[in-house]
Amino acid sequence: GQNIDQPTEMTATEGAIVQINCTYQTSGFNGLFWYQQHAGEAPTFLSYNVLDGLEEKGRFSSFLSRSKGYSYLLLKELQMKDSASYLCAPLGTDKLIFGTGTRLQVFP
Amino acid sequence: GAGVSQSPSNKVTEKGKDVELRCDPISGHTALYWYRQSLGQGLEFLIYFQGNSAPDKSGLPSDRFSAERTGGSVSTLTIQRTQQEDSAVYLCASSGGPSNEQFFGPGTRLTVL
């Protein structure tokens, strides 16, 4: 079967670091995407991992372990504008499988 | 256009009526996806097009839902005999291929009264 598991909600303070974990099971695997979705808006691309390891892009980093079916998104130097939902989406045979997302609230 | 566009942005309809939602993907993108997102929920995959063909229709909730894509570009999602549970935001995305980043349109918010 196909399953994605990530925390429903997280809170953090401005300037802090937060790690959003995701475990997944899919039929076929061709990489994993992270998307950000602000309330009332469409998702926007954050990162794509196809090989094991850490991909760093500015304040955001994403990690993948294919053998463990595990990924995390690391957000550093949190800003208020980072308050959003973060969607873990492994790429199956030909389509993304989206989880329900983690709603992150950043407080001053 | 520069991005994915969808129309209408909002649609209110009465139960039992048919609706048609339109998606204009980014020019040159061969892959096109339709998703549905209910309030506070994740994205539910509906259908995927590669060119004009739909290799994966597994997400369509019932036979009231259908979609087509013509000329490898514009796609329409049709919902017949709408039900209240069809109320959701319908999102379209396009990409250069399955392993490429998907670019999402702004969505169509459908409300069935």
PDB file of C-alpha atoms in Angstrom:
ATOM      1  CA  GLY A   1       0.000   0.000   0.000  1.00  0.00           C
ATOM      2  CA  GLN A   2       0.895   3.661   0.004  1.00  0.00           C
ATOM      3  CA  ASN A   3       1.197   5.683   3.157  1.00  0.00           C
ATOM      4  CA  ILE A   4       2.779   8.938   4.253  1.00  0.00           C
ATOM      5  CA  ASP A   5       3.111   9.869   7.889  1.00  0.00           C
ATOM      6  CA  GLN A   6       4.055  13.324   9.139  1.00  0.00           C
ATOM      7  CA  PRO A   7       3.045  15.282  12.251  1.00  0.00           C
ATOM      8  CA  THR A   8      -0.195  17.179  11.923  1.00  0.00           C
ATOM      9  CA  GLU A   9       0.947  20.338  13.652  1.00  0.00           C
ATOM     10  CA  MET A  10       4.119  21.909  15.005  1.00  0.00           C
ATOM     11  CA  THR A  11       4.900  25.203  16.648  1.00  0.00           C
ATOM     12  CA  ALA A  12       8.179  27.064  16.899  1.00  0.00           C
ATOM     13  CA  THR A  13       9.593  30.462  17.763  1.00  0.00           C
ATOM     14  CA  GLU A  14      10.930  33.039  15.355  1.00  0.00           C
ATOM     15  CA  GLY A  15      14.666  32.541  14.828  1.00  0.00           C
ATOM     16  CA  ALA A  16      14.584  28.906  15.937  1.00  0.00           C
ATOM     17  CA  ILE A  17      15.215  25.697  13.985  1.00  0.00           C
ATOM     18  CA  VAL A  18      12.503  23.141  13.302  1.00  0.00           C
ATOM     19  CA  GLN A  19      12.652  19.660  11.769  1.00  0.00           C
ATOM     20  CA  ILE A  20       9.585  18.158  10.115  1.00  0.00           C
ATOM     21  CA  ASN A  21       9.809  14.385   9.759  1.00  0.00           C
ATOM     22  CA  CYS A  22       8.142  12.226   7.157  1.00  0.00           C
ATOM     23  CA  THR A  23       8.000   8.467   6.770  1.00  0.00           C
ATOM     24  CA  TYR A  24       6.568   6.894   3.669  1.00  0.00           C
ATOM     25  CA  GLN A  25       5.663   3.668   1.941  1.00  0.00           C
ATOM     26  CA  THR A  26       5.007   3.752  -1.786  1.00  0.00           C
ATOM     27  CA  SER A  27       4.694   1.440  -4.755  1.00  0.00           C
ATOM     28  CA  GLY A  28       7.840   2.389  -6.615  1.00  0.00           C
ATOM     29  CA  PHE A  29      10.023   5.282  -5.573  1.00  0.00           C
ATOM     30  CA  ASN A  30      11.596   7.952  -7.745  1.00  0.00           C
ATOM     31  CA  GLY A  31      12.497  10.617  -5.236  1.00  0.00           C
ATOM     32  CA  LEU A  32      10.752  12.793  -2.689  1.00  0.00           C
ATOM     33  CA  PHE A  33       9.451  16.333  -2.902  1.00  0.00           C
ATOM     34  CA  TRP A  34       8.658  18.873  -0.214  1.00  0.00           C
ATOM     35  CA  TYR A  35       6.114  21.581  -0.920  1.00  0.00           C
ATOM     36  CA  GLN A  36       5.049  24.612   1.098  1.00  0.00           C
ATOM     37  CA  GLN A  37       1.433  25.702   1.159  1.00  0.00           C
ATOM     38  CA  HIS A  38       0.248  28.923   2.763  1.00  0.00           C
ATOM     39  CA  ALA A  39      -3.364  29.008   3.834  1.00  0.00           C
ATOM     40  CA  GLY A  40      -5.661  29.606   0.890  1.00  0.00           C
ATOM     41  CA  GLU A  41      -2.869  29.331  -1.638  1.00  0.00           C
ATOM     42  CA  ALA A  42      -1.536  26.652  -3.968  1.00  0.00           C
ATOM     43  CA  PRO A  43       1.504  24.563  -2.988  1.00  0.00           C
ATOM     44  CA  THR A  44       4.927  25.757  -4.071  1.00  0.00           C
ATOM     45  CA  PHE A  45       8.021  23.633  -4.580  1.00  0.00           C
ATOM     46  CA  LEU A  46      10.705  23.586  -1.894  1.00  0.00           C
ATOM     47  CA  SER A  47      13.007  20.654  -2.557  1.00  0.00           C
ATOM     48  CA  TYR A  48      13.541  17.345  -4.340  1.00  0.00           C
ATOM     49  CA  ASN A  49      15.727  14.494  -3.090  1.00  0.00           C
ATOM     50  CA  VAL A  50      16.415  11.458  -5.230  1.00  0.00           C
ATOM     51  CA  LEU A  51      19.610  10.225  -3.562  1.00  0.00           C
ATOM     52  CA  ASP A  52      20.312   9.618   0.113  1.00  0.00           C
ATOM     53  CA  GLY A  53      21.704  12.537   2.030  1.00  0.00           C
ATOM     54  CA  LEU A  54      21.157  16.178   2.756  1.00  0.00           C
ATOM     55  CA  GLU A  55      20.269  18.832   0.192  1.00  0.00           C
ATOM     56  CA  GLU A  56      20.744  22.386   1.422  1.00  0.00           C
ATOM     57  CA  LYS A  57      19.076  25.410  -0.095  1.00  0.00           C
ATOM     58  CA  GLY A  58      19.398  28.572   1.911  1.00  0.00           C
ATOM     59  CA  ARG A  59      17.483  28.363   5.173  1.00  0.00           C
ATOM     60  CA  PHE A  60      15.846  25.094   4.111  1.00  0.00           C
ATOM     61  CA  SER A  61      17.460  21.663   3.949  1.00  0.00           C
ATOM     62  CA  SER A  62      15.945  18.304   3.106  1.00  0.00           C
ATOM     63  CA  PHE A  63      17.239  14.867   3.978  1.00  0.00           C
ATOM     64  CA  LEU A  64      16.416  11.477   2.512  1.00  0.00           C
ATOM     65  CA  SER A  65      17.090   7.895   3.569  1.00  0.00           C
ATOM     66  CA  ARG A  66      15.630   5.538   0.987  1.00  0.00           C
ATOM     67  CA  SER A  67      16.393   2.397   2.958  1.00  0.00           C
ATOM     68  CA  LYS A  68      14.453   3.734   5.938  1.00  0.00           C
ATOM     69  CA  GLY A  69      11.644   5.336   3.954  1.00  0.00           C
ATOM     70  CA  TYR A  70      12.365   8.553   5.821  1.00  0.00           C
ATOM     71  CA  SER A  71      12.836  12.196   5.021  1.00  0.00           C
ATOM     72  CA  TYR A  72      12.940  15.422   6.956  1.00  0.00           C
ATOM     73  CA  LEU A  73      12.713  19.103   6.154  1.00  0.00           C
ATOM     74  CA  LEU A  74      14.872  21.383   8.267  1.00  0.00           C
ATOM     75  CA  LEU A  75      14.001  25.049   8.523  1.00  0.00           C
ATOM     76  CA  LYS A  76      16.560  27.382  10.095  1.00  0.00           C
ATOM     77  CA  GLU A  77      16.281  30.966  11.299  1.00  0.00           C
ATOM     78  CA  LEU A  78      12.527  30.728  11.281  1.00  0.00           C
ATOM     79  CA  GLN A  79      10.559  33.734  10.149  1.00  0.00           C
ATOM     80  CA  MET A  80       6.904  34.549  10.665  1.00  0.00           C
ATOM     81  CA  LYS A  81       6.303  34.046   6.939  1.00  0.00           C
ATOM     82  CA  ASP A  82       7.340  30.382   7.339  1.00  0.00           C
ATOM     83  CA  SER A  83       3.994  29.721   9.015  1.00  0.00           C
ATOM     84  CA  ALA A  84       2.404  27.360   6.497  1.00  0.00           C
ATOM     85  CA  SER A  85       1.700  23.711   5.805  1.00  0.00           C
ATOM     86  CA  TYR A  86       4.613  21.570   4.637  1.00  0.00           C
ATOM     87  CA  LEU A  87       3.731  18.652   2.402  1.00  0.00           C
ATOM     88  CA  CYS A  88       5.912  15.581   2.072  1.00  0.00           C
ATOM     89  CA  ALA A  89       5.356  13.965  -1.335  1.00  0.00           C
ATOM     90  CA  PRO A  90       7.212  10.856  -2.457  1.00  0.00           C
ATOM     91  CA  LEU A  91       7.183  10.230  -6.187  1.00  0.00           C
ATOM     92  CA  GLY A  92       5.796   6.816  -6.970  1.00  0.00           C
ATOM     93  CA  THR A  93       5.881   5.159 -10.367  1.00  0.00           C
ATOM     94  CA  ASP A  94       4.443   8.171 -12.152  1.00  0.00           C
ATOM     95  CA  LYS A  95       2.757  10.467  -9.668  1.00  0.00           C
ATOM     96  CA  LEU A  96       3.323  12.254  -6.395  1.00  0.00           C
ATOM     97  CA  ILE A  97       1.664  10.894  -3.310  1.00  0.00           C
ATOM     98  CA  PHE A  98       0.885  13.766  -0.976  1.00  0.00           C
ATOM     99  CA  GLY A  99       0.584  13.455   2.762  1.00  0.00           C
ATOM    100  CA  THR A 100      -1.888  15.573   4.699  1.00  0.00           C
ATOM    101  CA  GLY A 101       0.919  17.961   5.576  1.00  0.00           C
ATOM    102  CA  THR A 102       2.351  19.474   8.725  1.00  0.00           C
ATOM    103  CA  ARG A 103       0.935  22.815   9.739  1.00  0.00           C
ATOM    104  CA  LEU A 104       3.735  24.911  11.206  1.00  0.00           C
ATOM    105  CA  GLN A 105       2.972  27.971  13.297  1.00  0.00           C
ATOM    106  CA  VAL A 106       5.819  30.358  14.027  1.00  0.00           C
ATOM    107  CA  PHE A 107       5.387  32.642  17.013  1.00  0.00           C
ATOM    108  CA  PRO A 108       7.294  35.854  17.755  1.00  0.00           C
TER     109      PRO A 108
ATOM    110  CA  GLY B   1       1.323  32.577 -19.810  1.00  0.00           C
ATOM    111  CA  ALA B   2       4.033  32.429 -17.202  1.00  0.00           C
ATOM    112  CA  GLY B   3       2.291  30.007 -14.908  1.00  0.00           C
ATOM    113  CA  VAL B   4      -0.535  27.526 -14.625  1.00  0.00           C
ATOM    114  CA  SER B   5      -3.930  29.164 -14.838  1.00  0.00           C
ATOM    115  CA  GLN B   6      -7.309  27.798 -13.844  1.00  0.00           C
ATOM    116  CA  SER B   7     -10.822  28.990 -14.414  1.00  0.00           C
ATOM    117  CA  PRO B   8     -13.158  29.794 -12.886  1.00  0.00           C
ATOM    118  CA  SER B   9     -11.495  30.777  -9.631  1.00  0.00           C
ATOM    119  CA  ASN B  10     -14.756  30.223  -7.790  1.00  0.00           C
ATOM    120  CA  LYS B  11     -17.821  28.241  -8.743  1.00  0.00           C
ATOM    121  CA  VAL B  12     -21.028  27.928  -6.797  1.00  0.00           C
ATOM    122  CA  THR B  13     -23.518  25.447  -8.151  1.00  0.00           C
ATOM    123  CA  GLU B  14     -26.641  23.622  -7.115  1.00  0.00           C
ATOM    124  CA  LYS B  15     -26.655  19.961  -6.280  1.00  0.00           C
ATOM    125  CA  GLY B  16     -27.314  17.878  -9.369  1.00  0.00           C
ATOM    126  CA  LYS B  17     -25.858  20.345 -11.865  1.00  0.00           C
ATOM    127  CA  ASP B  18     -22.816  19.632 -14.023  1.00  0.00           C
ATOM    128  CA  VAL B  19     -19.651  21.738 -13.763  1.00  0.00           C
ATOM    129  CA  GLU B  20     -16.604  22.084 -15.948  1.00  0.00           C
ATOM    130  CA  LEU B  21     -13.256  23.245 -14.615  1.00  0.00           C
ATOM    131  CA  ARG B  22     -10.448  24.368 -16.876  1.00  0.00           C
ATOM    132  CA  CYS B  23      -6.673  24.222 -16.559  1.00  0.00           C
ATOM    133  CA  ASP B  24      -4.104  25.905 -18.786  1.00  0.00           C
ATOM    134  CA  PRO B  25      -0.683  24.401 -18.047  1.00  0.00           C
ATOM    135  CA  ILE B  26       2.681  26.005 -18.550  1.00  0.00           C
ATOM    136  CA  SER B  27       3.549  25.954 -22.244  1.00  0.00           C
ATOM    137  CA  GLY B  28       5.610  22.896 -23.140  1.00  0.00           C
ATOM    138  CA  HIS B  29       4.780  20.919 -20.005  1.00  0.00           C
ATOM    139  CA  THR B  30       3.824  17.417 -21.033  1.00  0.00           C
ATOM    140  CA  ALA B  31       2.528  16.225 -17.664  1.00  0.00           C
ATOM    141  CA  LEU B  32      -0.672  17.571 -16.135  1.00  0.00           C
ATOM    142  CA  TYR B  33      -2.259  16.608 -12.829  1.00  0.00           C
ATOM    143  CA  TRP B  34      -5.582  17.244 -11.153  1.00  0.00           C
ATOM    144  CA  TYR B  35      -5.909  17.193  -7.368  1.00  0.00           C
ATOM    145  CA  ARG B  36      -8.706  17.890  -4.937  1.00  0.00           C
ATOM    146  CA  GLN B  37      -8.214  19.484  -1.539  1.00  0.00           C
ATOM    147  CA  SER B  38     -10.967  19.661   1.021  1.00  0.00           C
ATOM    148  CA  LEU B  39     -10.755  22.218   3.816  1.00  0.00           C
ATOM    149  CA  GLY B  40      -7.852  21.440   6.121  1.00  0.00           C
ATOM    150  CA  GLN B  41      -6.999  18.247   4.276  1.00  0.00           C
ATOM    151  CA  GLY B  42      -4.130  17.077   2.122  1.00  0.00           C
ATOM    152  CA  LEU B  43      -4.076  16.867  -1.644  1.00  0.00           C
ATOM    153  CA  GLU B  44      -6.084  14.013  -3.121  1.00  0.00           C
ATOM    154  CA  PHE B  45      -4.786  12.833  -6.494  1.00  0.00           C
ATOM    155  CA  LEU B  46      -7.488  12.599  -9.163  1.00  0.00           C
ATOM    156  CA  ILE B  47      -5.906  12.032 -12.569  1.00  0.00           C
ATOM    157  CA  TYR B  48      -2.645  12.422 -14.452  1.00  0.00           C
ATOM    158  CA  PHE B  49      -2.094  13.186 -18.134  1.00  0.00           C
ATOM    159  CA  GLN B  50       1.052  12.575 -20.124  1.00  0.00           C
ATOM    160  CA  GLY B  51       0.385  14.406 -23.355  1.00  0.00           C
ATOM    161  CA  ASN B  52      -3.240  13.746 -24.220  1.00  0.00           C
ATOM    162  CA  SER B  53      -3.443  10.327 -22.641  1.00  0.00           C
ATOM    163  CA  ALA B  54      -4.295   9.558 -19.046  1.00  0.00           C
ATOM    164  CA  PRO B  55      -2.164   6.641 -17.831  1.00  0.00           C
ATOM    165  CA  ASP B  56      -3.538   6.966 -14.326  1.00  0.00           C
ATOM    166  CA  LYS B  57      -7.180   7.678 -13.598  1.00  0.00           C
ATOM    167  CA  SER B  58      -7.133   5.795 -10.335  1.00  0.00           C
ATOM    168  CA  GLY B  59      -7.975   8.800  -8.202  1.00  0.00           C
ATOM    169  CA  LEU B  60     -11.266   9.749  -9.827  1.00  0.00           C
ATOM    170  CA  PRO B  61     -13.824   9.327  -7.000  1.00  0.00           C
ATOM    171  CA  SER B  62     -16.695   8.075  -9.153  1.00  0.00           C
ATOM    172  CA  ASP B  63     -17.957   7.823 -12.704  1.00  0.00           C
ATOM    173  CA  ARG B  64     -19.435  11.305 -12.307  1.00  0.00           C
ATOM    174  CA  PHE B  65     -15.884  12.622 -12.694  1.00  0.00           C
ATOM    175  CA  SER B  66     -14.144  12.757 -16.052  1.00  0.00           C
ATOM    176  CA  ALA B  67     -11.286  14.701 -17.559  1.00  0.00           C
ATOM    177  CA  GLU B  68      -9.807  15.272 -20.939  1.00  0.00           C
ATOM    178  CA  ARG B  69      -6.828  17.012 -22.401  1.00  0.00           C
ATOM    179  CA  THR B  70      -6.605  18.204 -25.966  1.00  0.00           C
ATOM    180  CA  GLY B  71      -3.620  19.261 -28.025  1.00  0.00           C
ATOM    181  CA  GLY B  72      -1.339  18.327 -25.164  1.00  0.00           C
ATOM    182  CA  SER B  73      -2.287  21.568 -23.488  1.00  0.00           C
ATOM    183  CA  VAL B  74      -5.616  22.627 -21.962  1.00  0.00           C
ATOM    184  CA  SER B  75      -7.415  20.184 -19.716  1.00  0.00           C
ATOM    185  CA  THR B  76     -10.987  20.172 -18.465  1.00  0.00           C
ATOM    186  CA  LEU B  77     -12.312  18.334 -15.436  1.00  0.00           C
ATOM    187  CA  THR B  78     -16.034  17.670 -15.594  1.00  0.00           C
ATOM    188  CA  ILE B  79     -18.179  16.723 -12.635  1.00  0.00           C
ATOM    189  CA  GLN B  80     -21.652  15.537 -13.493  1.00  0.00           C
ATOM    190  CA  ARG B  81     -24.624  15.638 -11.133  1.00  0.00           C
ATOM    191  CA  THR B  82     -22.620  17.407  -8.464  1.00  0.00           C
ATOM    192  CA  GLN B  83     -23.045  16.424  -4.828  1.00  0.00           C
ATOM    193  CA  GLN B  84     -22.327  18.434  -1.710  1.00  0.00           C
ATOM    194  CA  GLU B  85     -19.332  16.257  -0.922  1.00  0.00           C
ATOM    195  CA  ASP B  86     -17.748  17.448  -4.181  1.00  0.00           C
ATOM    196  CA  SER B  87     -17.210  20.857  -2.567  1.00  0.00           C
ATOM    197  CA  ALA B  88     -13.466  21.433  -2.417  1.00  0.00           C
ATOM    198  CA  VAL B  89     -10.624  23.296  -4.070  1.00  0.00           C
ATOM    199  CA  TYR B  90      -9.615  21.641  -7.322  1.00  0.00           C
ATOM    200  CA  LEU B  91      -5.952  22.169  -8.102  1.00  0.00           C
ATOM    201  CA  CYS B  92      -4.199  21.607 -11.394  1.00  0.00           C
ATOM    202  CA  ALA B  93      -0.447  21.220 -11.743  1.00  0.00           C
ATOM    203  CA  SER B  94       1.887  20.744 -14.687  1.00  0.00           C
ATOM    204  CA  SER B  95       5.471  19.625 -15.047  1.00  0.00           C
ATOM    205  CA  GLY B  96       8.018  18.775 -17.680  1.00  0.00           C
ATOM    206  CA  GLY B  97       7.746  15.143 -16.650  1.00  0.00           C
ATOM    207  CA  PRO B  98       6.869  12.941 -13.670  1.00  0.00           C
ATOM    208  CA  SER B  99      10.193  13.494 -11.917  1.00  0.00           C
ATOM    209  CA  ASN B 100      10.113  17.219 -12.426  1.00  0.00           C
ATOM    210  CA  GLU B 101       8.838  19.890 -10.074  1.00  0.00           C
ATOM    211  CA  GLN B 102       5.105  20.414 -10.360  1.00  0.00           C
ATOM    212  CA  PHE B 103       3.846  23.942 -10.753  1.00  0.00           C
ATOM    213  CA  PHE B 104       0.404  24.470  -9.314  1.00  0.00           C
ATOM    214  CA  GLY B 105      -2.346  26.722 -10.499  1.00  0.00           C
ATOM    215  CA  PRO B 106      -4.341  28.882  -8.077  1.00  0.00           C
ATOM    216  CA  GLY B 107      -7.185  26.379  -7.944  1.00  0.00           C
ATOM    217  CA  THR B 108     -10.916  26.484  -8.451  1.00  0.00           C
ATOM    218  CA  ARG B 109     -12.997  26.637  -5.298  1.00  0.00           C
ATOM    219  CA  LEU B 110     -16.154  24.635  -5.942  1.00  0.00           C
ATOM    220  CA  THR B 111     -19.134  24.992  -3.628  1.00  0.00           C
ATOM    221  CA  VAL B 112     -22.125  22.727  -4.151  1.00  0.00           C
ATOM    222  CA  LEU B 113     -25.237  23.948  -2.378  1.00  0.00           C
TER     223      LEU B 113
END
